[in-house]
PDB file of C-alpha atoms in Angstrom:
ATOM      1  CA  UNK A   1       0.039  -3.880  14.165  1.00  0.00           C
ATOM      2  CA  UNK A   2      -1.537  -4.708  11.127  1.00  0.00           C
ATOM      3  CA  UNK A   3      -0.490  -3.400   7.450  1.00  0.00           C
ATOM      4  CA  UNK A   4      -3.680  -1.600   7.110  1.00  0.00           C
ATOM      5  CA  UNK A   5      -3.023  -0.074  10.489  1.00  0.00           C
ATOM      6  CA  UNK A   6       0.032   1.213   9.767  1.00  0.00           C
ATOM      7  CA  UNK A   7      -0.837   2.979   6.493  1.00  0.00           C
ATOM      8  CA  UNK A   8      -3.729   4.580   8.435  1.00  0.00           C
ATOM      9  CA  UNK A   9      -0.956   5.974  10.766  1.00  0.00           C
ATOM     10  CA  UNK A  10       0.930   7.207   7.998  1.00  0.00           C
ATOM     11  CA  UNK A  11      -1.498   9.062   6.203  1.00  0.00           C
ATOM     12  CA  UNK A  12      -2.617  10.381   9.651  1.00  0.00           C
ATOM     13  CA  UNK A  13       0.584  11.788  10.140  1.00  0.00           C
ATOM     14  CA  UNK A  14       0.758  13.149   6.394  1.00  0.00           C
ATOM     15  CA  UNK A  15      -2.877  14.517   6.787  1.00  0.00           C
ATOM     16  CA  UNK A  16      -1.460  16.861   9.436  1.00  0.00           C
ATOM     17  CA  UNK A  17       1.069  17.891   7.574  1.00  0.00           C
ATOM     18  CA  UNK A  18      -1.768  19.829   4.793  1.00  0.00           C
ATOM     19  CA  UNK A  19      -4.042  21.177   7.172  1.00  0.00           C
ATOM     20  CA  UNK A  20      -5.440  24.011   5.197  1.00  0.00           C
ATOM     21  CA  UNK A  21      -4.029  22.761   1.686  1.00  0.00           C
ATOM     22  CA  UNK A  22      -5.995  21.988  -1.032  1.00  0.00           C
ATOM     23  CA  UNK A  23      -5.317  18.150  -0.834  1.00  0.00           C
ATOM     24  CA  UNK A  24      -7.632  15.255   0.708  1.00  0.00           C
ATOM     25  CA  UNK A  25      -6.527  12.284   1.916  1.00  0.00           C
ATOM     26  CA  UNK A  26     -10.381  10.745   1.664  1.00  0.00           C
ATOM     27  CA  UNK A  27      -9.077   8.765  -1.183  1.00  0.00           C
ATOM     28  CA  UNK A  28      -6.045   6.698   0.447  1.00  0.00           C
ATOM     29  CA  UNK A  29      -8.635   6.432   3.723  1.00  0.00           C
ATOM     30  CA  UNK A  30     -11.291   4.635   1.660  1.00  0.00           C
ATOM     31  CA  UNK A  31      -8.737   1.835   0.263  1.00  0.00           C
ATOM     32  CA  UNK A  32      -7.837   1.458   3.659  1.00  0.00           C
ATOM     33  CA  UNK A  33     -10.938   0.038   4.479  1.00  0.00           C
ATOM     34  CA  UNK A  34     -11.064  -1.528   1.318  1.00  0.00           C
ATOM     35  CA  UNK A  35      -7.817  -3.292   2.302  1.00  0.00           C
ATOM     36  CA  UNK A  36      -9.349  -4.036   5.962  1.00  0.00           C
ATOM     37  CA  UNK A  37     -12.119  -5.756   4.616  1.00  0.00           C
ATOM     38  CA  UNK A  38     -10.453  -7.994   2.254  1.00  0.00           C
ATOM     39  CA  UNK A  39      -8.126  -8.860   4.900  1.00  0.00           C
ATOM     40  CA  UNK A  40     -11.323  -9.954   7.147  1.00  0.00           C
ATOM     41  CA  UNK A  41     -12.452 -11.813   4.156  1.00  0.00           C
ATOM     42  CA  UNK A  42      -8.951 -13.819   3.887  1.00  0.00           C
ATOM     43  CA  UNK A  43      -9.169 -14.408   7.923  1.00  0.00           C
ATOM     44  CA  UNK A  44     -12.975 -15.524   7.544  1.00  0.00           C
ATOM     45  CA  UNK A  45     -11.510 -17.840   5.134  1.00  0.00           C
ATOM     46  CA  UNK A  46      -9.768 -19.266   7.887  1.00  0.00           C
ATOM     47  CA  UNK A  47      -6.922 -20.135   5.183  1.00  0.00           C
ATOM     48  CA  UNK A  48      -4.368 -18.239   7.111  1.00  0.00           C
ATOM     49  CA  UNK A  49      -5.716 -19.976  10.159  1.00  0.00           C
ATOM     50  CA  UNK A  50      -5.415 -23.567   8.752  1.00  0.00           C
ATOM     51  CA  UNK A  51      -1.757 -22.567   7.490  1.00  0.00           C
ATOM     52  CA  UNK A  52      -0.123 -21.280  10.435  1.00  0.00           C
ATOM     53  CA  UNK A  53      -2.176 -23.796  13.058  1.00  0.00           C
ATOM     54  CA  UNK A  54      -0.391 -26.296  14.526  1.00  0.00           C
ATOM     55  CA  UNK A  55      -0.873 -29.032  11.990  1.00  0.00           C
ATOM     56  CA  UNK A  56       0.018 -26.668   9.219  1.00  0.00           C
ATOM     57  CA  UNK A  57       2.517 -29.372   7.655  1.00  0.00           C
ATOM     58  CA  UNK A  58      -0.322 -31.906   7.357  1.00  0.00           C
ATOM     59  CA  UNK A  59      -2.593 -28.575   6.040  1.00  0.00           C
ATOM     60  CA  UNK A  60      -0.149 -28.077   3.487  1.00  0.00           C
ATOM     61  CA  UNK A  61       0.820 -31.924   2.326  1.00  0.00           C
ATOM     62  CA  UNK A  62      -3.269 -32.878   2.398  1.00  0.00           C
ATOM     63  CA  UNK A  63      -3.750 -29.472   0.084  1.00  0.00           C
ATOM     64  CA  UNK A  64      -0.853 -27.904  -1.745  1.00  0.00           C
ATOM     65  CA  UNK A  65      -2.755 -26.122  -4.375  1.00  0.00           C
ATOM     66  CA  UNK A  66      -4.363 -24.277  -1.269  1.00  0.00           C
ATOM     67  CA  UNK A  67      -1.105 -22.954   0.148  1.00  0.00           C
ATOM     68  CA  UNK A  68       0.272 -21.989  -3.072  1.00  0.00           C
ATOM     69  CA  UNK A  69      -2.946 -20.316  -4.088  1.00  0.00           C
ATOM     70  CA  UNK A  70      -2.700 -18.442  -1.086  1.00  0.00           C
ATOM     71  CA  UNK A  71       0.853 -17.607  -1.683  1.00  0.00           C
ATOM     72  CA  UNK A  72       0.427 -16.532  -5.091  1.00  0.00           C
ATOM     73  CA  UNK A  73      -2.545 -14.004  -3.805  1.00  0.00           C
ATOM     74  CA  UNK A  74      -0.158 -12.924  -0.815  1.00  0.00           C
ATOM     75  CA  UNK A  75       2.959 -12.167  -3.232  1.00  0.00           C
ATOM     76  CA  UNK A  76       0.402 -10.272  -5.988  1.00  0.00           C
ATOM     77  CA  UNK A  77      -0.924  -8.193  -3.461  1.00  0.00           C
ATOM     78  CA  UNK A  78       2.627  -6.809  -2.473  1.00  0.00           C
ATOM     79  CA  UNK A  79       3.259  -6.345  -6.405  1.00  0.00           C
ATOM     80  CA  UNK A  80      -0.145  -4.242  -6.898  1.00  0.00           C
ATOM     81  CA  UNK A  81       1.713  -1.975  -4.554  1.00  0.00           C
ATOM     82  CA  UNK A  82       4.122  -0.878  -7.061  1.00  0.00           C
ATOM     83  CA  UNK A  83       3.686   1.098 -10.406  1.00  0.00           C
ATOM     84  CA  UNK A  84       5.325   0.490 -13.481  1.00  0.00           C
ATOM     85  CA  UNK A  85       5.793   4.308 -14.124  1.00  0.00           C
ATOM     86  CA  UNK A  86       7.588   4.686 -10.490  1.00  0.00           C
ATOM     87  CA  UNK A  87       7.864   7.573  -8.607  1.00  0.00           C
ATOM     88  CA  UNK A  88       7.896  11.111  -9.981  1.00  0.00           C
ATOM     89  CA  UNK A  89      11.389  12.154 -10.718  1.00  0.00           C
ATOM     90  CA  UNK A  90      13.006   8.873  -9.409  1.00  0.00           C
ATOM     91  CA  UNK A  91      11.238   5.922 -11.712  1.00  0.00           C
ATOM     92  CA  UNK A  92      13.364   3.158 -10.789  1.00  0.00           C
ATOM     93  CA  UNK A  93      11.717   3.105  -7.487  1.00  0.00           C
ATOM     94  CA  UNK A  94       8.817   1.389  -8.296  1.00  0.00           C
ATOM     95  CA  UNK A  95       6.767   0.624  -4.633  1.00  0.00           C
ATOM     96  CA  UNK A  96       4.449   3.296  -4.157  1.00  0.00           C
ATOM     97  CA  UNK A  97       3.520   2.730  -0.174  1.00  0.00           C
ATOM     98  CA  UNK A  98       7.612   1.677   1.570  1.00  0.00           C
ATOM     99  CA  UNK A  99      10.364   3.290  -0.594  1.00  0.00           C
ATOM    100  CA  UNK A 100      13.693   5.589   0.249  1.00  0.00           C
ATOM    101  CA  UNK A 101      13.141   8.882   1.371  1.00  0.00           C
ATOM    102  CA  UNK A 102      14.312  11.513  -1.144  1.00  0.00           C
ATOM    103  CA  UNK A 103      15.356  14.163   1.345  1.00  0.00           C
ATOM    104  CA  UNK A 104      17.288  10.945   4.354  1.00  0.00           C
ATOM    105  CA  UNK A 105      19.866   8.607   2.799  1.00  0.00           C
ATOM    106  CA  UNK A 106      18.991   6.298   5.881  1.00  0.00           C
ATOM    107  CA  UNK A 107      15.157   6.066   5.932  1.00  0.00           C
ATOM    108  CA  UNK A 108      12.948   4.738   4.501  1.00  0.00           C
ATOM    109  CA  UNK A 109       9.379   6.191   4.383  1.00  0.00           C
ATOM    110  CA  UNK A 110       5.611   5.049   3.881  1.00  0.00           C
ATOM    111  CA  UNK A 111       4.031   6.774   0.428  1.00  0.00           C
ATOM    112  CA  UNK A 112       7.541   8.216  -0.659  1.00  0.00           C
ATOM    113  CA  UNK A 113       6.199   9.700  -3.563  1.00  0.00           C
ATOM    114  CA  UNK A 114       3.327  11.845  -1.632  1.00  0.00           C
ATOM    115  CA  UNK A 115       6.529  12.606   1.020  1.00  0.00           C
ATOM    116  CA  UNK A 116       8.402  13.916  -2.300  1.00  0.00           C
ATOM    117  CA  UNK A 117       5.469  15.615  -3.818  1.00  0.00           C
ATOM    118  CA  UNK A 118       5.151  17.407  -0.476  1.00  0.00           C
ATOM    119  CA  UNK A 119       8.513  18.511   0.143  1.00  0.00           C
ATOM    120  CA  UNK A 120       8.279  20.109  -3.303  1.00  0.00           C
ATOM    121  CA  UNK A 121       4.885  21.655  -2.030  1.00  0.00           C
ATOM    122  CA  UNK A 122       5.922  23.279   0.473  1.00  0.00           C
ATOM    123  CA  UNK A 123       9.062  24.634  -0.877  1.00  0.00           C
ATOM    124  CA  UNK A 124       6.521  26.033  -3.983  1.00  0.00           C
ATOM    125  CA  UNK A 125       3.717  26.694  -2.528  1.00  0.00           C
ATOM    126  CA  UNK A 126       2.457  26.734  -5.863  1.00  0.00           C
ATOM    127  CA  UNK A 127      -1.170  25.318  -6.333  1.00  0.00           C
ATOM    128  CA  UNK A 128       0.389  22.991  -9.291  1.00  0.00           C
ATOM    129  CA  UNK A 129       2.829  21.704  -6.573  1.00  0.00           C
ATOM    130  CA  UNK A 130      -0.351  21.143  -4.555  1.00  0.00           C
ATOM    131  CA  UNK A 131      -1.968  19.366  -7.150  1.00  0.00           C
ATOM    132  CA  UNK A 132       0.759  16.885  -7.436  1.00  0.00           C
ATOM    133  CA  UNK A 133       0.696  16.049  -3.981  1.00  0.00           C
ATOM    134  CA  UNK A 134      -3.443  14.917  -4.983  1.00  0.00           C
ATOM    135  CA  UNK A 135      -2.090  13.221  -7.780  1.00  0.00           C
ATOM    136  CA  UNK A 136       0.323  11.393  -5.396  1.00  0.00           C
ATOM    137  CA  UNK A 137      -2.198  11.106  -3.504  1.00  0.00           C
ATOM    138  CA  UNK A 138      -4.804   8.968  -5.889  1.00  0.00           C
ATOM    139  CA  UNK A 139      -1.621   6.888  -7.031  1.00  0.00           C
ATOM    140  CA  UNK A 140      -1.442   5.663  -3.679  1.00  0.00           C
ATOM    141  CA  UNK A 141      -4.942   4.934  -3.111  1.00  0.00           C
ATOM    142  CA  UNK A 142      -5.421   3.312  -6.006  1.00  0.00           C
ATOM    143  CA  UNK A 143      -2.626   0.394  -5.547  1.00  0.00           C
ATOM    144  CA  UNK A 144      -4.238   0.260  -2.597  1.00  0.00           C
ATOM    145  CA  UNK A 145      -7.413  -0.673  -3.954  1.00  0.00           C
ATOM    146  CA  UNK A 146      -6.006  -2.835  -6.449  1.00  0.00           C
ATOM    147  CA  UNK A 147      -3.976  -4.470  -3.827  1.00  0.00           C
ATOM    148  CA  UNK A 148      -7.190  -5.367  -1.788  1.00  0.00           C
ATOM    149  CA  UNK A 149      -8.870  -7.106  -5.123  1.00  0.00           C
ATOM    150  CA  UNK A 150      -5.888  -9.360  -5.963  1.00  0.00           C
ATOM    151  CA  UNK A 151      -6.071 -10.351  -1.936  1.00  0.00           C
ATOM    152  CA  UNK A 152      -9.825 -11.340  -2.455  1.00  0.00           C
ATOM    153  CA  UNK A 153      -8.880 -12.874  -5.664  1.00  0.00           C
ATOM    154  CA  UNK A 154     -11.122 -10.588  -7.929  1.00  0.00           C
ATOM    155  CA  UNK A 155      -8.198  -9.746  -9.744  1.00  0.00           C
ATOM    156  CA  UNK A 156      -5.304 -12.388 -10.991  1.00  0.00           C
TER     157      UNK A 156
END
């Protein structure tokens, strides 16, 4: 299953969750594909391809500056996930799409902070406790964005 395929799930599964609350998930849906499509540009590449084909050891000793390139776009991507600010009421978690659960010790769950934001949503069912969960909700989808530029290397 691919990354972008599993986020879909997940916001499937929170999307359900709001039926008939003030929140949209279109946001988090179109970085999705933004993320899809900069994945097809990286396979179109065919660096991934040349790196993990059989001859990847003479790939990588003909042209390291390739593979670390690569790496370097691979390991900024995962960092464009995170957020300097954190999540809301729990800042030292900084990754904004796989983090703890607030509510099980022994899970960890995709977009913690909308799963927090939530949580408090429903226990409020304030329309400023719904508005949080939008806010959570752009958060997400824009590290998601910004995760798909630094793949395509429009952003270093």
């Amino acid at each position: 299953m691919s990354y972008a395929s599993e986020l879909q799930q997940s916001t499937e599964l929170f999307e359900k969750e709001v039926l008939g609350r003030p929140v949209s998930f279109a946001p988090i849906y179109q970085s999705i594909e933004k993320l899809k499509k900069a994945a097809a540009i990286i396979n179109s590449e065919r660096k991934l391809q040349e790196l993990e084909g059989k001859n990847w050891l003479l790939t990588w000793k003909k042209d390291p500056i390739k593979v670390r390139e690569l790496n370097d776009r691979l390991m900024m991507t995962e960092r464009a996930f995170t957020n300097r600010e954190g999540l809301h009421e729990r800042p030292w978690y900084k990754h904004l799409i796989y983090g703890p659960s607030q509510y099980d010790d022994y899970g960890s769950k995709s977009f913690p902070g909308i799963d927090d934001a939530l949580e408090t949503a429903k226990n409020l069912n304030t329309s400023k406790s719904w508005s949080l969960v939008q806010h959570e909700v752009w958060r997400v989808a824009r590290a998601i964005k910004q995760a798909s530029r630094v793949l395509i290397g429009e952003l270093k």
